[in-house]
Short mmCIF file of C-alpha atoms and ligand atoms in Angstrom, two decimals:
data_model
loop_
_atom_site.label_atom_id
_atom_site.label_comp_id
_atom_site.label_asym_id
_atom_site.label_seq_id
_atom_site.Cartn_x
_atom_site.Cartn_y
_atom_site.Cartn_z
CA UNK A 1 30.08 45.90 17.17
CA UNK A 2 33.24 48.04 16.84
CA UNK A 3 34.07 50.05 19.97
CA UNK A 4 33.33 53.76 20.13
CA UNK A 5 37.09 54.39 20.04
CA UNK A 6 37.57 52.44 16.83
CA UNK A 7 34.53 54.07 15.20
CA UNK A 8 35.92 57.50 16.03
CA UNK A 9 39.43 56.64 14.86
CA UNK A 10 38.00 55.36 11.59
CA UNK A 11 35.77 58.46 11.20
CA UNK A 12 38.65 60.82 11.88
CA UNK A 13 40.67 59.57 8.93
CA UNK A 14 38.19 61.06 6.45
CA UNK A 15 36.29 63.66 8.40
CA UNK A 16 38.53 64.96 11.20
CA UNK A 17 40.53 68.17 11.17
CA UNK A 18 44.11 67.60 10.04
CA UNK A 19 45.50 71.04 9.25
CA UNK A 20 45.30 73.16 12.38
CA UNK A 21 48.60 75.00 12.94
CA UNK A 22 49.40 73.12 16.17
CA UNK A 23 48.71 69.66 14.73
CA UNK A 24 51.46 67.25 13.79
CA UNK A 25 53.64 68.91 16.41
CA UNK A 26 55.07 66.96 19.35
CA UNK A 27 56.38 70.08 21.09
CA UNK A 28 54.57 70.12 24.47
CA UNK A 29 54.96 73.89 24.66
CA UNK A 30 53.10 74.46 21.36
CA UNK A 31 50.42 71.94 22.36
CA UNK A 32 50.03 73.55 25.79
CA UNK A 33 49.69 77.03 24.28
CA UNK A 34 47.03 75.86 21.81
CA UNK A 35 45.07 73.97 24.48
CA UNK A 36 45.00 76.99 26.80
CA UNK A 37 43.98 79.35 23.99
CA UNK A 38 41.22 76.98 22.88
CA UNK A 39 39.54 77.04 26.30
CA UNK A 40 36.26 78.94 25.88
CA UNK A 41 37.46 80.24 22.49
CA UNK A 42 36.66 79.20 18.91
CA UNK A 43 39.39 77.72 16.71
CA UNK A 44 39.12 80.49 14.11
CA UNK A 45 39.66 83.16 16.75
CA UNK A 46 42.60 81.28 18.25
CA UNK A 47 44.60 80.66 15.05
CA UNK A 48 45.98 84.22 14.48
CA UNK A 49 46.76 84.60 18.20
CA UNK A 50 48.53 81.25 18.26
CA UNK A 51 50.62 82.12 15.20
CA UNK A 52 51.63 85.52 16.67
CA UNK A 53 52.50 83.96 20.04
CA UNK A 54 54.68 81.27 18.48
CA UNK A 55 56.50 83.93 16.47
CA UNK A 56 57.07 86.16 19.51
CA UNK A 57 57.72 83.38 22.05
CA UNK A 58 58.77 80.23 20.19
CA UNK A 59 60.00 78.38 23.30
CA UNK A 60 59.20 78.02 26.99
CA UNK A 61 62.35 79.93 27.84
CA UNK A 62 61.42 82.88 25.59
CA UNK A 63 57.98 83.06 27.23
CA UNK A 64 59.54 82.81 30.71
CA UNK A 65 62.03 85.59 30.00
CA UNK A 66 59.45 87.97 28.53
CA UNK A 67 57.89 90.60 30.81
CA UNK A 68 54.30 89.76 31.73
CA UNK A 69 53.20 93.00 30.07
CA UNK A 70 54.39 91.74 26.65
CA UNK A 71 52.55 88.43 27.09
CA UNK A 72 49.36 90.26 28.11
CA UNK A 73 49.71 92.69 25.19
CA UNK A 74 49.78 89.77 22.72
CA UNK A 75 46.85 88.14 24.50
CA UNK A 76 44.85 91.36 24.39
CA UNK A 77 41.40 90.75 22.85
CA UNK A 78 41.36 87.00 23.54
CA UNK A 79 39.72 87.46 26.98
CA UNK A 80 40.02 85.43 30.21
CA UNK A 81 43.36 87.06 30.96
CA UNK A 82 44.13 84.76 33.88
CA UNK A 83 45.03 82.21 31.16
CA UNK A 84 47.88 84.44 29.98
CA UNK A 85 49.08 85.19 33.52
CA UNK A 86 49.07 81.46 34.34
CA UNK A 87 50.94 80.62 31.11
CA UNK A 88 53.64 83.08 32.00
CA UNK A 89 53.90 81.87 35.58
CA UNK A 90 53.94 78.21 34.51
CA UNK A 91 56.70 78.91 31.93
CA UNK A 92 58.82 80.40 34.74
CA UNK A 93 58.13 77.40 36.99
CA UNK A 94 59.12 74.96 34.22
CA UNK A 95 62.42 76.82 33.78
CA UNK A 96 63.03 76.84 37.51
CA UNK A 97 61.80 73.40 38.62
CA UNK A 98 62.22 71.28 35.47
CA UNK A 99 65.26 72.91 33.82
CA UNK A 100 63.08 74.02 30.94
CA UNK A 101 61.83 70.48 30.14
CA UNK A 102 58.05 70.23 30.02
CA UNK A 103 57.02 67.44 32.47
CA UNK A 104 55.71 64.23 30.87
CA UNK A 105 53.28 62.78 33.36
CA UNK A 106 49.72 64.04 33.44
CA UNK A 107 49.86 64.28 37.25
CA UNK A 108 52.90 66.60 37.12
CA UNK A 109 51.51 68.68 34.25
CA UNK A 110 48.33 69.16 36.27
CA UNK A 111 50.32 70.79 39.08
CA UNK A 112 51.23 73.74 36.85
CA UNK A 113 49.17 76.93 37.19
CA UNK A 114 46.10 77.14 34.96
CA UNK A 115 46.20 73.49 33.80
CA UNK A 116 43.30 71.24 34.79
CA UNK A 117 43.08 67.46 34.45
CA UNK A 118 41.66 67.43 30.91
CA UNK A 119 44.19 69.92 29.51
CA UNK A 120 47.04 68.05 31.23
CA UNK A 121 45.77 64.82 29.69
CA UNK A 122 45.58 66.37 26.19
CA UNK A 123 49.19 67.59 26.46
CA UNK A 124 50.35 64.17 27.73
CA UNK A 125 48.53 62.46 24.84
CA UNK A 126 49.67 64.72 21.98
CA UNK A 127 53.23 65.34 23.15
CA UNK A 128 54.08 62.00 24.77
CA UNK A 129 51.45 59.45 23.54
CA UNK A 130 50.30 58.79 27.11
CA UNK A 131 47.08 56.83 27.51
CA UNK A 132 45.06 59.52 29.26
CA UNK A 133 41.40 60.54 29.05
CA UNK A 134 40.21 64.04 28.25
CA UNK A 135 36.91 65.58 29.32
CA UNK A 136 36.50 69.10 28.01
CA UNK A 137 33.18 70.81 27.27
CA UNK A 138 32.89 69.19 23.83
CA UNK A 139 33.51 65.71 25.18
CA UNK A 140 31.04 66.20 28.03
CA UNK A 141 28.42 67.14 25.46
CA UNK A 142 29.08 64.02 23.33
CA UNK A 143 29.01 61.67 26.35
CA UNK A 144 25.90 63.14 28.00
CA UNK A 145 24.04 62.84 24.71
CA UNK A 146 25.41 59.52 23.61
CA UNK A 147 24.79 57.80 26.96
CA UNK A 148 21.67 59.83 27.77
CA UNK A 149 23.15 61.18 31.03
CA UNK A 150 20.79 63.60 32.75
CA UNK A 151 21.98 66.28 35.22
CA UNK A 152 24.23 69.32 34.94
CA UNK A 153 27.75 68.12 33.93
CA UNK A 154 29.36 70.64 36.31
CA UNK A 155 27.91 68.77 39.33
CA UNK A 156 30.52 66.52 40.90
CA UNK A 157 28.33 63.39 40.75
CA UNK A 158 27.76 63.80 37.00
CA UNK A 159 31.35 64.86 36.43
CA UNK A 160 32.65 61.69 38.15
CA UNK A 161 30.38 59.54 36.03
CA UNK A 162 31.64 61.27 32.88
CA UNK A 163 35.27 60.74 33.91
CA UNK A 164 34.52 57.03 34.40
CA UNK A 165 33.07 56.88 30.88
CA UNK A 166 36.07 58.78 29.52
CA UNK A 167 38.46 56.26 31.08
CA UNK A 168 36.42 53.24 29.97
CA UNK A 169 36.25 54.36 26.34
CA UNK A 170 40.00 54.82 25.82
CA UNK A 171 41.22 52.62 22.96
CA UNK A 172 42.51 49.26 24.21
CA UNK A 173 44.44 48.54 21.04
CA UNK A 174 47.34 50.76 21.93
CA UNK A 175 48.87 50.92 18.43
CA UNK A 176 51.00 53.72 17.03
CA UNK A 177 49.15 57.03 17.07
CA UNK A 178 45.86 55.44 18.24
CA UNK A 179 45.49 57.49 21.40
CA UNK A 180 46.34 60.75 19.62
CA UNK A 181 43.87 60.08 16.80
CA UNK A 182 41.12 59.01 19.21
CA UNK A 183 41.60 62.14 21.36
CA UNK A 184 41.64 64.44 18.35
CA UNK A 185 38.57 62.66 16.93
CA UNK A 186 36.60 63.30 20.12
CA UNK A 187 37.57 66.97 20.01
CA UNK A 188 36.68 67.23 16.32
CA UNK A 189 33.37 65.40 16.65
CA UNK A 190 32.34 67.80 19.42
CA UNK A 191 33.43 70.87 17.48
CA UNK A 192 32.08 69.96 14.04
CA UNK A 193 29.26 67.37 14.42
CA UNK A 194 27.92 67.04 17.96
CA UNK A 195 27.74 70.82 18.24
CA UNK A 196 25.93 72.68 21.01
CA UNK A 197 23.31 74.04 18.61
CA UNK A 198 21.96 72.09 15.66
CA UNK A 199 24.19 69.00 15.89
CA UNK A 200 24.62 67.09 12.64
CA UNK A 201 23.27 63.76 13.85
CA UNK A 202 22.62 62.67 10.26
CA UNK A 203 26.36 62.34 9.59
CA UNK A 204 27.47 61.31 13.09
CA UNK A 205 29.43 58.05 13.31
CA UNK A 206 27.90 57.39 16.78
CA UNK A 207 24.29 57.93 15.77
CA UNK A 208 23.16 54.27 15.83
CA UNK A 209 23.62 53.86 19.56
CA UNK A 210 23.15 57.46 20.66
CA UNK A 211 20.51 57.58 23.41
CA UNK A 212 19.72 61.28 22.91
CA UNK A 213 19.20 60.72 19.20
CA UNK A 214 17.04 57.60 19.69
CA UNK A 215 14.88 59.31 22.32
CA UNK A 216 14.71 62.63 20.52
CA UNK A 217 16.40 64.41 23.46
CA UNK A 218 19.37 65.92 21.63
CA UNK A 219 18.25 69.47 22.37
CA UNK A 220 17.70 68.74 26.07
CA UNK A 221 21.19 67.34 26.71
CA UNK A 222 23.53 68.23 28.29
CA UNK A 223 21.25 69.47 31.08
CA UNK A 224 21.67 73.23 31.44
CA UNK A 225 22.73 74.85 34.70
CA UNK A 226 19.94 76.53 36.65
CA UNK A 227 20.84 80.17 36.10
CA UNK A 228 19.99 83.14 38.26
CA UNK A 229 19.94 86.47 36.46
CA UNK A 230 23.39 88.08 36.54
CA UNK A 231 23.83 91.09 38.84
CA UNK A 232 24.64 94.38 37.16
CA UNK A 233 27.37 96.84 38.20
CA UNK A 234 27.98 100.37 36.95
CA UNK A 235 31.24 102.22 36.48
CA UNK A 236 32.45 105.49 34.98
CA UNK A 237 35.51 105.44 32.71
CA UNK A 238 37.42 108.73 32.58
CA UNK A 239 38.87 109.16 29.09
CA UNK A 240 41.23 112.00 29.95
CA UNK A 241 42.79 113.60 26.87
CA UNK A 242 45.83 115.87 27.10
CA UNK A 243 47.79 117.04 24.08
CA UNK A 244 46.15 114.30 21.97
CA UNK A 245 47.12 111.60 24.44
CA UNK A 246 44.92 109.44 26.63
CA UNK A 247 45.59 108.60 30.27
CA UNK A 248 45.82 104.89 31.10
CA UNK A 249 46.62 103.30 34.44
CA UNK A 250 47.85 99.79 35.18
CA UNK A 251 45.38 97.83 37.27
CA UNK A 252 46.50 95.87 40.35
CA UNK A 253 47.48 92.21 39.76
CA UNK A 254 44.35 90.74 41.35
CA UNK A 255 40.73 91.38 40.46
CA UNK A 256 39.24 91.88 37.02
CA UNK A 257 41.64 92.85 34.23
CA UNK A 258 44.63 92.36 36.56
CA UNK A 259 47.79 94.10 35.24
CA UNK A 260 45.95 95.40 32.15
CA UNK A 261 45.89 99.08 31.15
CA UNK A 262 42.60 100.93 31.62
CA UNK A 263 41.38 104.52 31.90
CA UNK A 264 40.89 105.74 35.50
CA UNK A 265 37.52 104.69 36.89
CA UNK A 266 35.11 106.19 39.37
CA UNK A 267 31.60 105.64 40.68
CA UNK A 268 28.41 107.08 39.24
CA UNK A 269 27.55 110.40 40.84
CA UNK A 270 31.17 111.33 41.64
CA UNK A 271 32.11 114.97 41.07
CA UNK A 272 34.56 114.25 38.26
CA UNK A 273 36.36 117.62 38.34
CA UNK A 274 37.18 117.34 42.06
CA UNK A 275 38.05 113.66 41.72
CA UNK A 276 40.57 114.41 38.94
CA UNK A 277 42.06 117.33 40.84
CA UNK A 278 42.30 115.49 44.14
CA UNK A 279 43.41 111.98 43.12
CA UNK A 280 45.21 112.61 39.84
CA UNK A 281 46.39 116.20 40.08
CA UNK A 282 44.59 116.98 36.82
CA UNK A 283 42.53 120.08 36.01
CA UNK A 284 39.79 119.43 33.45
CA UNK A 285 37.19 121.03 31.22
CA UNK A 286 33.58 119.79 31.32
CA UNK A 287 33.26 116.05 30.57
CA UNK A 288 31.40 114.92 27.46
CA UNK A 289 29.23 111.88 28.05
CA UNK A 290 29.76 109.13 25.45
CA UNK A 291 27.36 106.26 24.69
CA UNK A 292 27.11 103.60 27.40
CA UNK A 293 28.99 100.36 26.75
CA UNK A 294 27.73 97.04 28.17
CA UNK A 295 30.14 94.23 28.94
CA UNK A 296 29.35 90.79 30.32
CA UNK A 297 31.60 88.76 32.62
CA UNK A 298 30.81 85.22 33.76
CA UNK A 299 29.43 86.43 37.09
CA UNK A 300 28.06 89.90 36.39
CA UNK A 301 27.23 92.51 33.80
CA UNK A 302 29.09 95.79 33.71
CA UNK A 303 27.55 99.02 32.40
CA UNK A 304 30.36 101.40 31.50
CA UNK A 305 29.61 105.15 31.36
CA UNK A 306 32.53 106.65 29.40
CA UNK A 307 33.26 110.37 29.81
CA UNK A 308 35.51 112.12 27.32
CA UNK A 309 37.40 114.76 29.29
CA UNK A 310 39.68 117.44 27.82
CA UNK A 311 42.51 118.16 30.30
CA UNK A 312 43.61 121.75 31.00
CA UNK A 313 46.74 120.95 33.00
CA UNK A 314 48.30 117.92 34.62
CA UNK A 315 50.66 117.39 37.51
CA UNK A 316 49.92 113.68 37.64
CA UNK A 317 50.74 112.48 41.13
CA UNK A 318 51.20 108.69 40.78
CA UNK A 319 53.36 108.84 37.64
CA UNK A 320 54.65 105.26 37.66
CA UNK A 321 51.14 103.72 37.57
CA UNK A 322 49.96 105.92 34.69
CA UNK A 323 50.95 106.69 31.13
CA UNK A 324 49.86 109.28 28.58
CA UNK A 325 49.56 107.51 25.26
CA UNK A 326 48.19 108.15 21.77
CA UNK A 327 44.94 106.15 21.37
CA UNK A 328 46.40 104.33 18.35
CA UNK A 329 49.41 103.20 20.40
CA UNK A 330 47.14 102.20 23.27
CA UNK A 331 45.69 99.51 20.99
CA UNK A 332 49.09 97.79 21.06
CA UNK A 333 49.13 97.65 24.88
CA UNK A 334 47.55 94.98 27.08
CA UNK A 335 44.05 96.45 27.29
CA UNK A 336 40.74 94.68 27.94
CA UNK A 337 38.14 94.27 25.19
CA UNK A 338 35.75 97.06 26.31
CA UNK A 339 38.60 99.58 26.37
CA UNK A 340 39.61 98.46 22.89
CA UNK A 341 35.99 98.93 21.76
CA UNK A 342 35.80 102.38 23.33
CA UNK A 343 38.99 103.47 21.59
CA UNK A 344 37.79 102.18 18.23
CA UNK A 345 34.30 103.62 18.60
CA UNK A 346 35.13 107.03 19.97
CA UNK A 347 38.45 108.10 18.52
CA UNK A 348 39.29 108.52 14.90
CA UNK A 349 42.55 106.68 14.91
CA UNK A 350 44.10 108.94 12.38
CA UNK A 351 46.45 111.70 13.51
CA UNK A 352 44.85 114.22 11.13
CA UNK A 353 41.37 113.72 12.45
CA UNK A 354 42.29 113.58 16.12
CA UNK A 355 41.79 117.00 17.64
CA UNK A 356 41.28 116.95 21.41
S1 SF4 B 1 23.96 61.31 17.14
FE1 SF4 B 1 23.79 63.50 17.40
S2 SF4 B 1 23.61 63.78 19.59
FE2 SF4 B 1 24.31 61.73 19.29
S3 SF4 B 1 26.54 61.89 19.48
FE3 SF4 B 1 26.02 62.08 17.31
S4 SF4 B 1 25.81 64.25 16.91
FE4 SF4 B 1 25.76 63.95 19.13
#
């Protein structure tokens, strides 16, 4: 029987994806950027971001020289902003420690911020043809189903078993391009056939020996994590408007939305007028309550209570941390998704219609 690697390589020729913008490129920087963007994000969402990033920062040195704010602004809307901060920091480290040359070995790549073992392996494979195993979410799903592995794949015992499988299955015939095609085939099979919901087992090249398929357990594998209900937090966003401009403040580097621009925040029940006067040096008219916006993070849910607040006068005290900006221009800054939604939902982004 042909090995799994050779079946996948064969399958990929006719059914794999061949035209993604980062494919056919040996530039480790481009591969790295695409791999980081693709974490937790669909290909179709990533493509326009990837194209814009490569235009703005075509090399490691251009990314390293750019201010973090510009990198975050381009990343805005893609979520998981620590990915962008780590990219920027890693680009600076590569300039400093490797004279701008992306390291070749998987072990060295893995030392860079924000790059785990699987991503490091993918870069080593696609840029340098190294014989390394990947194990991203898609691959874990294929292996748990194909080998009928029970247990949550995030548990270290299961994870170790999956890494062993990943190493064992690497193609032994180490011909030209074999490792790249095999790695891409695994990624493509997970994304297009062995999908999380409604996998297309009928056209899967691995169906004959797939344990989950034979035992009718495809929908039970991989084993889901035991989830507790997510805690919920509340916050009040102060959308302060003065002379048709909105007040945004830069958040501290650590914590959620680090270094992104957001409206000032306060707790529910705060006296907003005294808060604005005392902490911002701003005198306001009565706030107008806007519809609540719900946002979900990995570890909790956030209920945002936005208040639209016309400002009477401002002697803003911490000027360097804040900016007054037209809502339309704010969309071009590094702002988190819920702020983007609030701007789009609550402001007519047309100078004629904007009246506060
Ligand atoms: S047969 Fe179905 S479950 Fe098994 S690997 Fe293929 S797509 Fe996944």
